[in-house]
Amino acid sequence: MSVEEYEVIIVGAGPSGLSAGIFVARQRTKCLVISKDLGGQMNLIPKLENYPGTMMSSGPLLAKTLENQYLTFNGEMTFDTVEKVDQVEGSTDLRVKTGRSEYLTKSLILAPGKVPNNLGVENEIQFQNKGVHYCTKCDAPFYQGRTTATVGVGGYLLESGILLSRMASKVYLIYRGGQLGGDRDMIESIKKKNNVELIPNSMVTLVSGNNSLQQIQIKDNAGVEKMINVDGLFVEMGSKINLDFVKHLIKLNTKGEIEVSDGGKTSHPAIFASGDATNIPYKQIVAACGDGAAAGISAFNYVEKLKGKPGIRSDWKKTIGDTVFHY
């Protein structure tokens, strides 16, 4: 069986991976995006308000738009899971093994993003984006003057509670321990909020409602259960990044994020990275797109230099006569 070869392979079809793909494919470079799904965490955003230049949009709609844009430049796409990336012996090429296939590539862009940790209660998925949310800063504005609950750990929970307290009429702050963990000033701030009710030593055991979330069931350490009426539940249990398939080739920080320098460079010369799986401080769609574009240009330049060509500094073109100028 012959193994298909690419100049650039991108892992992940979220905003970062697709942005990288647009910048690579537009240079007429043979490019493949491999992803388990289209959009990643963007699928958790029913209304998208803070992406520049886009007012009436959603996460899934932006994902579809980016995919169409990438395919317009003849980029290729496959829905599959990357299981292992290895260096080809005696070569600068990388071998990318997936659940269904195997590829060779000159360069790799990692944009796998993060996956929020679920609560793990029954019918949680049924109410996803119908009252159950995993990104407070994305979705808190839709709960102005309404009743909300947030459940989670450490700083994630504190930030969620403070954000919701500015918008919701009531916030139930639910946590398993006896004390809140995290920044002391934030804890003091939360305790002073009149519209925040602390519910320690407790966990959410059930979410219920008709078309959207209406109630949650809480169980305390003594086993006592009670139902609370809420319009929205925010799950802030942190996120996980899966880099098991490539961590032997690149440097990760203590949080398990990919360490990147300017242009999405990693510790491996042929591997670039962008988006939420990297050590960027702000996990936002606009940041992921910008870093994806930069990683795309870096990967293209790396491939060009292998051919002895100069690469480009940006992706603006002007054709004068038969000559194409990049500037």
XYZ file of C-alpha atoms in Angstrom:
327
model
C 0.000 0.000 0.000
C 1.446 3.397 -0.986
C 1.455 6.052 1.707
C 0.094 9.430 0.629
C 2.553 12.302 1.060
C 1.754 15.906 1.989
C 3.818 19.025 2.442
C 1.813 20.111 5.504
C -0.574 18.124 7.721
C -2.717 19.949 10.285
C -4.195 18.181 13.312
C -7.474 19.804 14.373
C -10.337 21.535 12.557
C -11.139 24.216 15.101
C -10.582 27.922 14.375
C -6.804 27.608 14.683
C -6.341 24.532 12.482
C -8.658 25.827 9.746
C -6.987 29.268 9.775
C -3.604 27.567 9.397
C -5.055 25.514 6.551
C -6.320 28.603 4.721
C -2.868 30.216 4.815
C -1.089 27.016 3.734
C -3.513 25.928 0.999
C -3.644 29.441 -0.469
C 0.056 29.061 -1.354
C -0.886 26.039 -3.518
C 0.781 23.752 -1.029
C -0.445 20.159 -0.675
C -2.204 20.278 2.674
C -4.369 17.901 4.728
C -6.453 18.696 7.826
C -7.142 15.678 10.072
C -9.751 16.077 12.803
C -12.271 14.108 14.843
C -14.900 16.778 14.222
C -15.466 20.169 12.613
C -15.238 23.162 14.910
C -14.082 21.666 18.211
C -15.088 23.902 21.130
C -16.805 26.281 18.688
C -19.689 23.797 18.738
C -20.328 24.879 22.348
C -21.131 28.463 21.259
C -24.755 28.943 20.139
C -24.331 32.734 19.766
C -20.975 34.259 18.847
C -20.710 37.948 19.766
C -17.014 38.710 20.210
C -15.448 37.553 16.935
C -14.362 40.729 15.093
C -16.317 41.473 11.924
C -19.083 38.988 12.761
C -22.251 40.011 14.604
C -24.977 37.478 13.835
C -23.122 34.178 13.985
C -22.599 31.012 16.009
C -19.635 28.749 16.639
C -20.838 26.016 14.233
C -21.574 28.598 11.508
C -18.089 30.122 11.792
C -16.575 26.609 11.670
C -18.504 25.818 8.469
C -17.441 29.163 6.929
C -13.761 28.522 7.725
C -14.030 24.983 6.326
C -15.537 26.272 3.050
C -12.816 28.908 2.799
C -10.099 26.270 3.300
C -11.635 23.916 0.706
C -11.886 26.821 -1.779
C -8.072 26.831 -1.907
C -8.034 23.079 -2.669
C -7.085 22.050 0.847
C -7.949 18.442 1.730
C -9.848 17.282 4.801
C -10.463 13.954 6.536
C -12.351 13.078 9.723
C -10.138 10.650 11.611
C -8.118 10.350 14.851
C -4.330 10.799 14.896
C -2.866 7.975 16.964
C 0.901 8.487 16.589
C 3.413 10.832 14.958
C 6.968 9.597 14.455
C 10.135 10.848 12.833
C 11.030 8.817 9.732
C 14.494 7.328 10.280
C 17.222 9.010 8.232
C 14.777 11.653 6.944
C 13.289 15.026 7.884
C 9.815 13.602 7.087
C 7.213 12.764 9.736
C 4.932 9.724 9.666
C 1.365 10.403 10.810
C -0.606 7.292 11.761
C -4.384 7.605 12.170
C -7.174 5.184 13.058
C -7.807 4.480 9.385
C -4.678 5.432 7.470
C -1.058 6.532 7.398
C 0.551 9.618 5.833
C 3.959 11.185 5.335
C 4.475 14.924 5.714
C 7.295 17.455 5.521
C 5.730 19.597 8.245
C 3.079 19.261 10.951
C 0.829 21.884 12.565
C -0.731 20.902 15.887
C -4.051 22.627 16.617
C -5.992 20.000 18.604
C -7.492 22.515 21.055
C -8.886 21.651 24.458
C -11.859 19.560 25.504
C -13.833 20.781 28.561
C -14.257 18.213 31.313
C -17.891 17.134 31.634
C -19.856 16.841 34.859
C -20.568 13.220 33.971
C -24.251 13.231 34.915
C -27.006 11.509 32.975
C -28.614 13.498 30.099
C -25.955 16.245 30.398
C -25.412 16.146 26.613
C -29.160 16.609 26.015
C -29.007 20.074 27.666
C -25.679 21.165 26.147
C -26.249 24.744 24.863
C -29.825 24.461 26.168
C -28.949 25.702 29.629
C -25.767 23.716 30.301
C -22.589 25.562 29.264
C -18.842 24.977 29.533
C -17.539 28.504 28.903
C -18.773 31.173 31.318
C -17.026 34.041 29.555
C -18.655 32.966 26.273
C -22.220 32.484 27.509
C -22.725 34.448 30.760
C -24.001 37.536 28.841
C -27.080 35.544 27.752
C -28.187 35.207 31.397
C -28.751 38.861 32.299
C -31.190 39.019 35.195
C -31.740 35.255 35.288
C -31.056 32.485 37.820
C -27.834 30.531 37.291
C -25.597 27.972 38.981
C -21.931 27.275 38.475
C -20.105 24.105 39.497
C -16.383 23.532 39.289
C -12.929 23.724 40.790
C -10.432 26.364 41.933
C -9.865 29.504 39.916
C -12.173 28.326 37.126
C -15.117 28.349 39.543
C -14.203 31.712 41.129
C -13.925 33.434 37.736
C -17.220 31.899 36.652
C -18.974 33.059 39.844
C -17.670 36.628 39.597
C -18.630 36.925 35.913
C -22.127 35.547 36.519
C -22.651 37.762 39.583
C -22.330 40.836 37.356
C -25.095 39.632 35.045
C -27.391 37.061 36.639
C -29.936 37.958 39.327
C -28.910 34.875 41.337
C -25.849 32.605 41.281
C -25.525 29.283 43.135
C -21.811 28.450 43.547
C -21.479 24.673 43.984
C -18.243 22.939 45.008
C -17.223 19.618 46.538
C -14.893 20.834 49.261
C -15.596 22.707 52.467
C -13.561 25.728 51.371
C -13.207 27.618 48.107
C -9.806 27.208 46.473
C -7.853 29.820 44.520
C -6.993 33.512 44.793
C -7.810 34.964 48.251
C -8.937 38.354 46.941
C -11.316 36.664 44.497
C -12.711 34.482 47.308
C -13.341 37.579 49.469
C -14.973 39.317 46.511
C -17.299 36.330 45.907
C -18.303 36.193 49.592
C -19.382 39.856 49.510
C -21.731 39.394 46.549
C -25.373 39.618 47.668
C -26.617 37.594 44.690
C -24.188 34.670 45.169
C -25.114 31.727 47.395
C -22.277 29.360 48.317
C -23.149 25.639 48.349
C -20.078 23.775 49.727
C -19.580 20.014 50.191
C -21.970 19.358 47.312
C -22.197 18.025 43.800
C -24.687 18.219 40.930
C -26.262 14.792 40.375
C -29.035 15.546 37.866
C -30.019 18.126 35.243
C -33.621 18.280 34.040
C -36.137 20.331 32.077
C -38.348 20.234 29.008
C -36.745 21.806 25.919
C -34.166 23.651 27.997
C -32.695 23.343 31.501
C -35.111 24.153 34.348
C -33.776 22.325 37.403
C -30.650 20.791 38.862
C -30.420 18.278 41.701
C -27.721 18.797 44.318
C -26.466 16.186 46.761
C -24.362 17.095 49.801
C -21.747 15.000 51.639
C -24.400 13.684 54.041
C -26.377 12.330 51.083
C -29.163 14.932 51.359
C -30.599 15.846 47.965
C -32.474 18.967 46.891
C -33.762 20.410 43.614
C -33.004 24.004 42.587
C -34.708 25.920 39.788
C -32.135 27.485 37.436
C -32.110 28.869 33.899
C -28.447 28.053 33.306
C -25.714 25.797 34.689
C -22.056 26.568 33.996
C -19.614 23.664 34.285
C -16.078 24.874 35.052
C -14.168 21.661 35.780
C -11.141 22.641 33.696
C -10.141 21.161 30.352
C -7.931 18.421 29.028
C -5.472 18.497 26.144
C -4.657 15.223 24.410
C -1.107 15.256 23.065
C -0.188 11.620 23.810
C 0.297 11.002 20.078
C 3.120 13.549 19.739
C 4.461 14.435 23.222
C 7.652 12.411 22.639
C 8.662 14.855 19.875
C 7.920 18.278 21.402
C 8.366 20.224 24.621
C 5.301 20.669 26.860
C 4.936 22.920 29.907
C 3.787 21.795 33.367
C 0.121 22.279 32.351
C 0.586 19.872 29.431
C 0.422 22.701 26.870
C 2.746 22.935 23.853
C 5.493 25.491 24.354
C 5.604 27.778 21.312
C 7.748 30.722 20.289
C 7.094 33.381 17.619
C 5.243 32.057 14.608
C 4.064 28.896 16.377
C 7.519 27.263 16.425
C 7.916 24.299 18.780
C 11.080 22.536 19.983
C 10.939 20.366 16.823
C 11.969 22.183 13.600
C 9.242 20.558 11.446
C 6.400 20.872 13.989
C 4.399 24.043 14.594
C 1.451 24.634 16.923
C -1.350 27.089 17.585
C -4.575 27.598 19.522
C -5.766 26.416 22.924
C -3.347 23.463 23.142
C -0.415 25.918 23.297
C 0.788 28.133 26.146
C -0.991 31.246 24.795
C -2.477 33.218 27.720
C -5.926 33.980 26.261
C -7.965 31.046 24.969
C -10.148 32.969 22.518
C -11.265 32.238 18.943
C -9.682 35.416 17.542
C -6.329 34.546 19.194
C -6.543 30.962 17.894
C -7.192 32.199 14.346
C -4.309 34.690 14.439
C -1.878 32.122 15.806
C -3.148 29.555 13.284
C -2.384 31.938 10.405
C 1.120 32.521 11.808
C 1.763 28.777 12.239
C 0.525 28.211 8.671
C 2.988 30.738 7.251
C 5.802 29.284 9.414
C 5.096 25.741 8.191
C 4.945 26.925 4.565
C 8.259 28.765 4.970
C 9.855 25.677 6.532
C 8.785 23.536 3.568
C 9.987 26.180 1.088
C 13.409 26.357 2.768
C 13.737 22.570 2.443
C 13.437 23.211 -1.311
C 16.005 26.001 -1.145
C 13.386 28.718 -1.664
C 13.111 31.930 0.371
C 9.542 31.647 1.770
C 7.260 34.617 2.482
C 6.852 37.200 5.234
C 3.118 37.688 4.817
C 0.294 36.505 2.597
C -0.465 39.581 0.509
C 0.190 39.197 -3.191
C 0.420 41.548 -6.127
C 0.841 40.381 -9.714
C 2.663 42.701 -12.089
C 2.930 41.198 -15.547
C 4.095 37.599 -15.100
C 5.657 38.200 -11.675
C 3.952 37.611 -8.298
C 5.220 39.829 -5.477
C 4.676 38.881 -1.811
C 4.797 41.686 0.723
